[in-house]
Amino acid sequence: MPLFTYKNGDASSLVSNAIALSAYANQTYASSVQAGDISIDVSRGRSEGGWTVLAPDVLGYDGIVDGNGTYNGETNQFKDAQAEVFARYDASGEVTGVGLAIRGTGGPEEDQVIDTIGDVIDYLEFLKSEPQYVENAFGNLLVAIRDFLTANGLTASDLIVTGHSLGGGAVTNMAERSDDILDGYFVDANYIGFASHYTPEDGSSVLSSGAELFSMDFENDPVPSVISDGRINVLGNDTDYGYDTSNLIFYNDYYGTPLYWDGGNVINPFAWSAHSSANYAKAVNVVLSSKFYDEMSRDSLVIVSGLSEDKRDDRWVEDEFIPFDNTGHLGDAAFILGSEGGDWLRGNRGNDTIEGFGGDDHITAGKGNDRICDGTGSDVLTGGKGADIFIFVNDGTKDTITDFKRGEDKIDLSYAGVSAFDELSFDDKGWFGNFDILYDQDILSLEKGWFSGYSNLAASDFIFAA
């Protein structure tokens, strides 16, 4: 099952929609979030196929709403809690789904400081043995959402509950308490959180309430699971739980540097750079766009390039040795995913899968039997030791393999649409010149140095489209 598996199926659509709603609620108010091949539109006017922000009069809610249309907490204890409610309409104007996105720390720009202080107080609720954050903050709103679903012929299974950070913890809390809220109406809702700071029960994905929970968490984000066992884990808590992604790394400017050698706990200010909802949206986009998405499981080691533009051309994105925090996966097989910029991507000792995406990339596989996918752009690929597969797309640019070994490595042109050996042509540039393979508008150049045996390339050296 793929990385985003939920309720025994691929949850690509659920996760891409959830990150769009969560990013919107988390003060970005973005009109569109790209997730894989899916662009999720969010607007205040009715958007066919996208998500529409629901106003109180449409929802049938009589409560506190701020100037941005955001629903505020209903009690003095949680007055700084905020949430957004959305509906999805089809072409005939029928409601096909509802979303509840609970905001993380922080509020509107005009009230940022006071609201943040209030949110810190909200976090204390999660140190109780049985926190009841969502029902105490949004009890009447939950009634309105239930009634809206029912009035439109929908059930809780048509509801996405999402949020980031404090909001992600709220998603977990609502899933835990769903059998007690409104006589269990919300047990079957879809609980998709991001960067959740709160660990449910024993960390299982199916809770004793009957609800199922999934949280997308970065391993190098200091916030996920900072609260577990009823206490704050100041120095970090890297337990692999069943409800979240275990080894997903957002490789940013601080990861792998001395500023992150302590493993990125909550008292390390540099570790917080991975925590933003924008980074989570970027990672969802990259993971869902990967040709190898279906091969990634919940426990896979997945490393996503998140380096800034000025760092991309002098830093390798790879599985790092963290001196004071054993990750437990150094040298394991990894999926290493680039960006739309020019990345330097490097494998390790495992059988790695590396994908460049856009930009002019430098990719070095390492010591295992690796797969390297160039993506778009003019890329330089090095397989290293082992039997490697070099995968190319059709992008009209020239790519280079520095160490292709006949009889051991293979060139996969199936993603480029090449189906037979006779679709290729060759140009041997002689001693110290490269050997070029031409297909469609692309050129694949094999560096050869003293070696001149590429003129004997055969169909067995390639993988073609079926």
CSV table of C-alpha atoms in Angstrom, one decimal:
chain,number,residue,atom,x,y,z
A,1,MET,CA,0.0,0.0,0.0
A,2,PRO,CA,1.3,3.5,-0.8
A,3,LEU,CA,2.6,6.1,1.7
A,4,PHE,CA,-0.8,7.8,2.1
A,5,THR,CA,-2.9,4.7,3.0
A,6,TYR,CA,-6.0,5.3,5.0
A,7,LYS,CA,-9.1,3.1,5.6
A,8,ASN,CA,-7.4,0.3,3.6
A,9,GLY,CA,-7.0,2.3,0.5
A,10,ASP,CA,-4.9,4.9,-1.3
A,11,ALA,CA,-5.7,8.3,0.3
A,12,SER,CA,-4.0,10.5,-2.3
A,13,SER,CA,-7.2,12.5,-2.9
A,14,LEU,CA,-8.0,12.8,0.8
A,15,VAL,CA,-4.5,14.0,1.7
A,16,SER,CA,-4.3,16.5,-1.2
A,17,ASN,CA,-7.6,18.0,-0.3
A,18,ALA,CA,-6.8,18.0,3.4
A,19,ILE,CA,-3.5,19.9,2.9
A,20,ALA,CA,-5.2,22.5,0.8
A,21,LEU,CA,-7.8,23.1,3.5
A,22,SER,CA,-5.2,23.0,6.3
A,23,ALA,CA,-2.9,25.4,4.5
A,24,TYR,CA,-5.8,27.8,3.9
A,25,ALA,CA,-6.9,27.7,7.5
A,26,ASN,CA,-3.4,28.2,8.8
A,27,GLN,CA,-3.5,31.9,7.9
A,28,THR,CA,-2.2,31.5,4.3
A,29,TYR,CA,-5.7,31.9,2.7
A,30,ALA,CA,-4.2,30.4,-0.5
A,31,SER,CA,-6.6,30.3,-3.4
A,32,SER,CA,-5.0,27.2,-4.8
A,33,VAL,CA,-2.8,24.4,-3.5
A,34,GLN,CA,-1.0,22.1,-5.9
A,35,ALA,CA,-0.8,18.5,-4.7
A,36,GLY,CA,0.6,16.1,-7.2
A,37,ASP,CA,-1.5,16.2,-10.4
A,38,ILE,CA,-4.4,17.7,-8.4
A,39,SER,CA,-4.9,21.5,-8.1
A,40,ILE,CA,-7.3,22.2,-5.2
A,41,ASP,CA,-9.1,25.5,-5.4
A,42,VAL,CA,-10.4,27.2,-2.3
A,43,SER,CA,-12.6,30.3,-2.6
A,44,ARG,CA,-15.3,32.3,-0.9
A,45,GLY,CA,-17.6,32.1,-4.0
A,46,ARG,CA,-19.1,28.8,-4.9
A,47,SER,CA,-16.4,26.9,-6.8
A,48,GLU,CA,-17.5,23.9,-8.9
A,49,GLY,CA,-15.2,21.0,-8.0
A,50,GLY,CA,-13.2,23.1,-5.6
A,51,TRP,CA,-13.9,24.0,-2.0
A,52,THR,CA,-16.1,26.9,-0.9
A,53,VAL,CA,-15.7,28.6,2.4
A,54,LEU,CA,-19.0,28.3,4.2
A,55,ALA,CA,-20.5,31.4,5.7
A,56,PRO,CA,-22.4,31.1,9.0
A,57,ASP,CA,-25.8,31.8,7.4
A,58,VAL,CA,-25.2,29.0,4.8
A,59,LEU,CA,-24.0,26.6,7.6
A,60,GLY,CA,-26.9,27.6,9.9
A,61,TYR,CA,-24.6,28.7,12.6
A,62,ASP,CA,-25.1,31.5,15.1
A,63,GLY,CA,-21.7,32.0,16.8
A,64,ILE,CA,-18.6,34.2,16.8
A,65,VAL,CA,-17.0,34.7,13.4
A,66,ASP,CA,-14.1,37.2,12.8
A,67,GLY,CA,-13.6,39.6,10.0
A,68,ASN,CA,-12.0,36.9,7.8
A,69,GLY,CA,-15.0,34.6,8.2
A,70,THR,CA,-13.1,32.3,10.6
A,71,TYR,CA,-15.1,30.5,13.3
A,72,ASN,CA,-13.8,31.4,16.8
A,73,GLY,CA,-13.8,29.3,19.9
A,74,GLU,CA,-17.1,29.4,21.8
A,75,THR,CA,-15.9,29.4,25.4
A,76,ASN,CA,-13.7,31.7,27.4
A,77,GLN,CA,-11.2,28.9,27.9
A,78,PHE,CA,-10.7,28.4,24.2
A,79,LYS,CA,-11.8,31.8,22.8
A,80,ASP,CA,-8.6,31.9,20.7
A,81,ALA,CA,-9.3,28.7,18.9
A,82,GLN,CA,-10.1,29.1,15.2
A,83,ALA,CA,-11.5,26.9,12.4
A,84,GLU,CA,-12.7,27.1,8.9
A,85,VAL,CA,-15.6,25.2,7.4
A,86,PHE,CA,-15.8,24.3,3.7
A,87,ALA,CA,-18.2,22.6,1.3
A,88,ARG,CA,-17.6,21.0,-2.1
A,89,TYR,CA,-20.3,21.4,-4.8
A,90,ASP,CA,-20.8,19.5,-8.0
A,91,ALA,CA,-22.0,20.9,-11.4
A,92,SER,CA,-25.6,20.7,-10.3
A,93,GLY,CA,-25.0,22.6,-7.1
A,94,GLU,CA,-25.3,19.6,-4.8
A,95,VAL,CA,-22.9,19.4,-1.8
A,96,THR,CA,-20.6,16.4,-2.2
A,97,GLY,CA,-18.3,16.9,0.8
A,98,VAL,CA,-17.6,19.0,3.8
A,99,GLY,CA,-14.3,20.0,5.4
A,100,LEU,CA,-13.4,21.2,8.9
A,101,ALA,CA,-9.9,22.7,9.2
A,102,ILE,CA,-8.7,23.7,12.7
A,103,ARG,CA,-6.0,26.4,12.8
A,104,GLY,CA,-2.6,25.9,14.4
A,105,THR,CA,-0.8,28.4,16.6
A,106,GLY,CA,-1.4,32.1,15.6
A,107,GLY,CA,-4.3,34.2,14.5
A,108,PRO,CA,-5.1,37.0,12.2
A,109,GLU,CA,-2.5,39.7,11.6
A,110,GLU,CA,-4.3,42.3,13.5
A,111,ASP,CA,-4.4,40.1,16.7
A,112,GLN,CA,-1.4,37.9,16.2
A,113,VAL,CA,0.4,38.3,19.6
A,114,ILE,CA,-2.7,38.0,21.9
A,115,ASP,CA,-4.0,35.1,19.8
A,116,THR,CA,-0.7,33.2,20.0
A,117,ILE,CA,-0.6,33.6,23.8
A,118,GLY,CA,-4.1,32.2,23.9
A,119,ASP,CA,-3.1,29.2,21.8
A,120,VAL,CA,-0.2,28.4,24.1
A,121,ILE,CA,-2.8,28.2,26.9
A,122,ASP,CA,-4.8,25.9,24.6
A,123,TYR,CA,-1.9,23.5,24.5
A,124,LEU,CA,-2.2,22.9,28.2
A,125,GLU,CA,-5.5,21.1,27.6
A,126,PHE,CA,-3.5,18.3,25.9
A,127,LEU,CA,-1.5,17.6,29.0
A,128,LYS,CA,-4.7,16.3,30.6
A,129,SER,CA,-5.4,12.6,30.7
A,130,GLU,CA,-8.5,13.1,28.6
A,131,PRO,CA,-8.3,16.4,26.7
A,132,GLN,CA,-11.6,17.6,25.2
A,133,TYR,CA,-10.3,20.6,23.1
A,134,VAL,CA,-12.5,20.3,20.0
A,135,GLU,CA,-15.8,19.7,21.7
A,136,ASN,CA,-15.2,22.5,24.3
A,137,ALA,CA,-14.0,25.0,21.7
A,138,PHE,CA,-16.4,24.2,18.9
A,139,GLY,CA,-19.3,22.3,20.4
A,140,ASN,CA,-22.1,24.3,18.7
A,141,LEU,CA,-20.1,24.4,15.4
A,142,LEU,CA,-20.0,20.6,15.4
A,143,VAL,CA,-23.8,20.5,15.8
A,144,ALA,CA,-24.1,22.9,12.8
A,145,ILE,CA,-21.8,20.7,10.7
A,146,ARG,CA,-23.7,17.5,11.6
A,147,ASP,CA,-27.0,19.2,10.7
A,148,PHE,CA,-25.6,20.6,7.4
A,149,LEU,CA,-24.3,17.1,6.4
A,150,THR,CA,-27.7,15.6,7.2
A,151,ALA,CA,-29.7,18.2,5.4
A,152,ASN,CA,-27.6,17.6,2.2
A,153,GLY,CA,-28.0,13.8,2.4
A,154,LEU,CA,-24.4,13.2,3.5
A,155,THR,CA,-22.9,11.4,6.5
A,156,ALA,CA,-19.8,11.8,8.6
A,157,SER,CA,-17.9,9.7,6.0
A,158,ASP,CA,-18.2,12.7,3.7
A,159,LEU,CA,-16.4,15.0,6.2
A,160,ILE,CA,-12.6,15.7,6.2
A,161,VAL,CA,-11.3,16.9,9.6
A,162,THR,CA,-7.8,18.4,9.2
A,163,GLY,CA,-5.4,20.8,10.8
A,164,HIS,CA,-1.7,21.6,11.2
A,165,SER,CA,0.3,21.7,14.5
A,166,LEU,CA,-2.1,22.6,17.3
A,167,GLY,CA,-4.8,22.0,14.6
A,168,GLY,CA,-3.3,18.6,13.9
A,169,GLY,CA,-3.4,17.8,17.6
A,170,ALA,CA,-7.1,18.8,17.6
A,171,VAL,CA,-7.7,16.4,14.7
A,172,THR,CA,-6.2,13.6,16.9
A,173,ASN,CA,-8.3,14.7,19.9
A,174,MET,CA,-11.5,14.8,17.9
A,175,ALA,CA,-10.8,11.3,16.5
A,176,GLU,CA,-10.2,10.0,20.0
A,177,ARG,CA,-13.4,11.5,21.4
A,178,SER,CA,-15.5,10.9,18.4
A,179,ASP,CA,-17.6,8.1,20.0
A,180,ASP,CA,-18.6,10.5,22.8
A,181,ILE,CA,-19.3,13.6,20.6
A,182,LEU,CA,-22.9,13.9,19.5
A,183,ASP,CA,-23.6,10.2,20.2
A,184,GLY,CA,-20.8,9.0,18.1
A,185,TYR,CA,-21.9,10.8,14.9
A,186,PHE,CA,-18.3,11.7,13.8
A,187,VAL,CA,-16.7,8.3,14.3
A,188,ASP,CA,-16.6,7.7,10.5
A,189,ALA,CA,-15.2,11.1,9.5
A,190,ASN,CA,-11.9,11.3,7.7
A,191,TYR,CA,-9.2,12.4,10.2
A,192,ILE,CA,-6.2,13.7,8.3
A,193,GLY,CA,-3.7,15.8,10.3
A,194,PHE,CA,-0.4,17.4,9.7
A,195,ALA,CA,2.5,18.0,12.1
A,196,SER,CA,0.4,16.8,15.0
A,197,HIS,CA,1.9,17.6,18.4
A,198,TYR,CA,-0.2,15.0,20.2
A,199,THR,CA,0.1,11.2,20.3
A,200,PRO,CA,-3.2,9.3,20.6
A,201,GLU,CA,-3.5,6.4,23.0
A,202,ASP,CA,-0.9,3.9,22.1
A,203,GLY,CA,-0.1,5.5,18.7
A,204,SER,CA,-2.4,3.2,16.7
A,205,SER,CA,-4.1,4.4,13.5
A,206,VAL,CA,-7.5,2.8,14.5
A,207,LEU,CA,-8.4,4.2,17.9
A,208,SER,CA,-10.6,2.6,20.6
A,209,SER,CA,-13.3,5.1,19.6
A,210,GLY,CA,-13.6,3.3,16.3
A,211,ALA,CA,-12.2,6.3,14.3
A,212,GLU,CA,-9.2,6.0,12.1
A,213,LEU,CA,-6.5,8.6,12.1
A,214,PHE,CA,-3.6,9.5,9.8
A,215,SER,CA,-1.1,12.2,10.4
A,216,MET,CA,1.6,13.3,7.9
A,217,ASP,CA,4.6,14.3,10.1
A,218,PHE,CA,8.2,15.1,9.3
A,219,GLU,CA,10.8,13.3,11.2
A,220,ASN,CA,12.9,16.5,11.5
A,221,ASP,CA,9.9,18.6,12.6
A,222,PRO,CA,10.3,19.1,16.4
A,223,VAL,CA,6.6,19.4,17.0
A,224,PRO,CA,5.0,16.0,16.1
A,225,SER,CA,4.4,13.8,19.1
A,226,VAL,CA,6.0,16.3,21.4
A,227,ILE,CA,3.1,15.6,23.8
A,228,SER,CA,2.7,11.9,24.6
A,229,ASP,CA,2.2,9.8,27.7
A,230,GLY,CA,0.6,12.9,29.2
A,231,ARG,CA,3.8,14.9,29.2
A,232,ILE,CA,6.0,17.2,27.1
A,233,ASN,CA,8.9,15.5,25.4
A,234,VAL,CA,11.3,18.5,25.3
A,235,LEU,CA,14.3,16.5,23.9
A,236,GLY,CA,12.3,14.8,21.2
A,237,ASN,CA,10.2,11.7,20.7
A,238,ASP,CA,11.1,9.8,17.5
A,239,THR,CA,8.9,6.7,18.2
A,240,ASP,CA,7.5,5.1,15.0
A,241,TYR,CA,3.8,5.2,15.6
A,242,GLY,CA,1.2,3.5,13.5
A,243,TYR,CA,-0.9,6.6,12.8
A,244,ASP,CA,1.8,8.8,11.2
A,245,THR,CA,4.6,8.8,8.7
A,246,SER,CA,7.6,7.4,10.4
A,247,ASN,CA,10.6,8.4,8.4
A,248,LEU,CA,9.6,11.3,6.2
A,249,ILE,CA,12.3,14.0,6.1
A,250,PHE,CA,12.0,17.5,4.8
A,251,TYR,CA,15.7,18.2,4.0
A,252,ASN,CA,16.0,22.0,4.5
A,253,ASP,CA,18.9,24.3,5.1
A,254,TYR,CA,19.5,23.2,8.7
A,255,TYR,CA,19.1,19.5,8.4
A,256,GLY,CA,22.5,17.7,8.5
A,257,THR,CA,24.4,20.7,9.7
A,258,PRO,CA,25.8,21.2,13.3
A,259,LEU,CA,22.7,23.2,14.0
A,260,TYR,CA,20.7,20.0,13.8
A,261,TRP,CA,23.1,17.6,15.4
A,262,ASP,CA,20.9,17.3,18.5
A,263,GLY,CA,18.1,15.8,16.4
A,264,GLY,CA,15.9,18.8,16.3
A,265,ASN,CA,14.1,19.1,19.6
A,266,VAL,CA,11.5,21.8,20.5
A,267,ILE,CA,14.1,23.9,22.3
A,268,ASN,CA,16.3,24.1,19.1
A,269,PRO,CA,15.0,27.2,17.2
A,270,PHE,CA,16.6,26.1,14.0
A,271,ALA,CA,14.7,22.9,13.9
A,272,TRP,CA,11.4,24.8,13.7
A,273,SER,CA,12.1,25.8,10.1
A,274,ALA,CA,10.7,22.5,8.9
A,275,HIS,CA,7.4,23.0,10.7
A,276,SER,CA,5.5,25.4,8.4
A,277,SER,CA,2.3,24.3,6.6
A,278,ALA,CA,3.9,25.5,3.3
A,279,ASN,CA,6.6,22.9,3.7
A,280,TYR,CA,4.0,20.2,4.3
A,281,ALA,CA,2.1,21.3,1.2
A,282,LYS,CA,5.3,21.2,-0.8
A,283,ALA,CA,6.1,17.7,0.4
A,284,VAL,CA,2.6,16.4,-0.5
A,285,ASN,CA,3.1,17.8,-4.0
A,286,VAL,CA,6.4,16.1,-4.4
A,287,VAL,CA,5.4,12.8,-3.0
A,288,LEU,CA,2.2,12.5,-5.0
A,289,SER,CA,4.1,13.6,-8.2
A,290,SER,CA,6.7,10.8,-7.8
A,291,LYS,CA,6.7,8.0,-10.2
A,292,PHE,CA,7.4,5.7,-7.3
A,293,TYR,CA,4.6,6.9,-5.0
A,294,ASP,CA,2.9,3.5,-5.1
A,295,GLU,CA,6.0,1.8,-3.8
A,296,MET,CA,6.3,4.0,-0.7
A,297,SER,CA,4.8,2.6,2.5
A,298,ARG,CA,3.9,4.3,5.8
A,299,ASP,CA,7.3,3.2,7.1
A,300,SER,CA,9.5,4.0,4.1
A,301,LEU,CA,12.4,6.3,4.4
A,302,VAL,CA,11.4,9.3,2.2
A,303,ILE,CA,13.7,12.3,1.9
A,304,VAL,CA,12.3,15.4,0.2
A,305,SER,CA,14.5,18.2,-1.0
A,306,GLY,CA,13.6,21.5,0.7
A,307,LEU,CA,16.8,23.5,0.4
A,308,SER,CA,16.6,27.1,-0.4
A,309,GLU,CA,17.7,28.2,-3.9
A,310,ASP,CA,21.1,29.5,-2.7
A,311,LYS,CA,21.9,26.2,-1.0
A,312,ARG,CA,20.8,23.7,-3.7
A,313,ASP,CA,24.0,23.9,-5.7
A,314,ASP,CA,26.4,23.1,-2.8
A,315,ARG,CA,24.6,20.7,-0.6
A,316,TRP,CA,23.8,17.0,-1.1
A,317,VAL,CA,20.4,15.9,-0.2
A,318,GLU,CA,20.8,12.5,1.4
A,319,ASP,CA,20.2,10.3,4.5
A,320,GLU,CA,22.4,12.0,7.1
A,321,PHE,CA,24.3,10.8,10.2
A,322,ILE,CA,22.9,12.8,13.1
A,323,PRO,CA,25.7,12.7,15.8
A,324,PHE,CA,23.5,13.0,18.9
A,325,ASP,CA,20.3,11.4,17.7
A,326,ASN,CA,20.4,8.0,16.1
A,327,THR,CA,17.7,8.0,13.4
A,328,GLY,CA,17.8,4.2,13.1
A,329,HIS,CA,17.7,4.3,9.3
A,330,LEU,CA,21.1,5.4,8.1
A,331,GLY,CA,22.1,3.2,5.2
A,332,ASP,CA,18.5,1.8,4.7
A,333,ALA,CA,16.9,1.9,1.3
A,334,ALA,CA,15.6,5.4,0.7
A,335,PHE,CA,13.4,7.3,-1.7
A,336,ILE,CA,15.2,10.6,-2.3
A,337,LEU,CA,13.1,13.2,-4.1
A,338,GLY,CA,14.3,16.5,-5.6
A,339,SER,CA,12.5,19.7,-6.4
A,340,GLU,CA,11.7,21.8,-9.5
A,341,GLY,CA,15.2,23.5,-9.0
A,342,GLY,CA,18.6,22.1,-9.6
A,343,ASP,CA,19.4,19.6,-6.8
A,344,TRP,CA,22.3,17.6,-5.7
A,345,LEU,CA,20.9,14.2,-4.7
A,346,ARG,CA,22.9,11.3,-3.3
A,347,GLY,CA,22.1,7.8,-2.2
A,348,ASN,CA,23.8,5.8,0.5
A,349,ARG,CA,24.6,2.1,1.1
A,350,GLY,CA,21.0,0.9,0.6
A,351,ASN,CA,19.1,0.1,-2.7
A,352,ASP,CA,17.9,3.7,-3.2
A,353,THR,CA,15.4,5.2,-5.5
A,354,ILE,CA,16.3,8.8,-6.5
A,355,GLU,CA,14.2,11.2,-8.6
A,356,GLY,CA,15.3,14.6,-9.8
A,357,PHE,CA,12.0,16.2,-10.9
A,358,GLY,CA,12.7,19.6,-12.5
A,359,GLY,CA,16.0,21.6,-12.8
A,360,ASP,CA,19.5,20.6,-13.8
A,361,ASP,CA,20.3,17.9,-11.2
A,362,HIS,CA,23.4,16.1,-10.1
A,363,ILE,CA,22.5,12.6,-8.9
A,364,THR,CA,24.8,10.0,-7.4
A,365,ALA,CA,23.3,6.7,-6.3
A,366,GLY,CA,25.9,5.2,-3.9
A,367,LYS,CA,26.7,1.5,-3.3
A,368,GLY,CA,23.5,-0.4,-3.8
A,369,ASN,CA,21.4,-1.6,-6.7
A,370,ASP,CA,19.7,1.8,-7.2
A,371,ARG,CA,17.1,3.4,-9.5
A,372,ILE,CA,17.8,7.0,-10.7
A,373,CYS,CA,15.1,9.0,-12.4
A,374,ASP,CA,16.3,12.2,-14.0
A,375,GLY,CA,13.1,14.2,-14.3
A,376,THR,CA,13.0,17.3,-16.5
A,377,GLY,CA,16.1,19.4,-17.0
A,378,SER,CA,19.7,18.7,-18.1
A,379,ASP,CA,20.9,16.2,-15.5
A,380,VAL,CA,24.1,14.4,-14.6
A,381,LEU,CA,23.7,10.9,-13.2
A,382,THR,CA,26.2,8.6,-11.5
A,383,GLY,CA,25.3,5.1,-10.5
A,384,GLY,CA,28.2,4.1,-8.4
A,385,LYS,CA,28.7,0.5,-7.3
A,386,GLY,CA,25.9,-2.0,-7.9
A,387,ALA,CA,23.5,-2.8,-10.7
A,388,ASP,CA,21.7,0.4,-11.3
A,389,ILE,CA,18.7,1.4,-13.5
A,390,PHE,CA,18.9,4.9,-15.1
A,391,ILE,CA,15.3,6.2,-15.8
A,392,PHE,CA,14.7,9.0,-18.3
A,393,VAL,CA,11.7,11.0,-19.3
A,394,ASN,CA,11.1,12.8,-22.6
A,395,ASP,CA,11.9,16.5,-21.9
A,396,GLY,CA,13.9,17.6,-25.0
A,397,THR,CA,17.2,18.1,-23.0
A,398,LYS,CA,20.5,16.4,-22.9
A,399,ASP,CA,21.3,14.2,-19.9
A,400,THR,CA,24.5,12.5,-19.0
A,401,ILE,CA,25.4,9.2,-17.3
A,402,THR,CA,29.0,9.2,-16.0
A,403,ASP,CA,29.5,5.5,-15.3
A,404,PHE,CA,27.2,3.3,-17.3
A,405,LYS,CA,28.4,-0.4,-17.1
A,406,ARG,CA,27.2,-2.7,-19.8
A,407,GLY,CA,25.9,-6.1,-18.6
A,408,GLU,CA,25.3,-4.7,-15.2
A,409,ASP,CA,23.3,-1.4,-15.4
A,410,LYS,CA,20.2,-0.7,-17.5
A,411,ILE,CA,18.7,2.4,-19.2
A,412,ASP,CA,15.0,2.6,-18.7
A,413,LEU,CA,13.3,4.6,-21.5
A,414,SER,CA,9.7,3.4,-20.8
A,415,TYR,CA,8.7,6.7,-19.2
A,416,ALA,CA,10.0,8.4,-22.3
A,417,GLY,CA,7.6,6.4,-24.4
A,418,VAL,CA,10.3,4.5,-26.3
A,419,SER,CA,9.0,1.0,-27.0
A,420,ALA,CA,11.8,-0.6,-29.2
A,421,PHE,CA,15.5,-0.6,-29.8
A,422,ASP,CA,15.0,0.5,-33.4
A,423,GLU,CA,13.6,3.8,-32.2
A,424,LEU,CA,17.1,4.7,-31.0
A,425,SER,CA,20.0,6.2,-33.0
A,426,PHE,CA,23.6,6.5,-31.9
A,427,ASP,CA,26.5,8.9,-32.3
A,428,ASP,CA,29.9,7.7,-31.2
A,429,LYS,CA,32.2,10.8,-30.9
A,430,GLY,CA,35.4,8.8,-30.8
A,431,TRP,CA,38.2,8.6,-28.3
A,432,PHE,CA,37.5,10.8,-25.2
A,433,GLY,CA,34.2,11.9,-26.8
A,434,ASN,CA,31.0,10.8,-25.3
A,435,PHE,CA,28.7,8.2,-26.8
A,436,ASP,CA,25.2,9.7,-27.5
A,437,ILE,CA,21.9,7.9,-27.6
A,438,LEU,CA,19.2,9.8,-29.4
A,439,TYR,CA,15.5,9.3,-29.0
A,440,ASP,CA,12.7,11.6,-30.1
A,441,GLN,CA,14.1,15.1,-29.3
A,442,ASP,CA,16.3,13.9,-26.4
A,443,ILE,CA,20.0,13.1,-26.2
A,444,LEU,CA,21.4,10.7,-23.6
A,445,SER,CA,25.2,11.0,-23.4
A,446,LEU,CA,27.4,8.2,-21.9
A,447,GLU,CA,30.8,9.4,-20.7
A,448,LYS,CA,33.4,6.8,-21.7
A,449,GLY,CA,36.9,8.1,-21.3
A,450,TRP,CA,39.2,5.3,-22.6
A,451,PHE,CA,36.3,2.9,-22.9
A,452,SER,CA,34.8,2.6,-26.4
A,453,GLY,CA,32.5,-0.4,-26.0
A,454,TYR,CA,29.2,1.4,-26.1
A,455,SER,CA,29.0,0.9,-29.9
A,456,ASN,CA,27.9,-2.7,-29.1
A,457,LEU,CA,24.8,-1.6,-27.1
A,458,ALA,CA,21.9,-4.0,-27.5
A,459,ALA,CA,18.2,-4.1,-26.6
A,460,SER,CA,19.2,-6.1,-23.5
A,461,ASP,CA,20.9,-2.9,-22.1
A,462,PHE,CA,17.5,-1.1,-22.1
A,463,ILE,CA,14.0,-1.2,-20.6
A,464,PHE,CA,11.3,-0.2,-23.1
A,465,ALA,CA,7.6,0.7,-22.8
A,466,ALA,CA,5.3,-2.3,-23.1
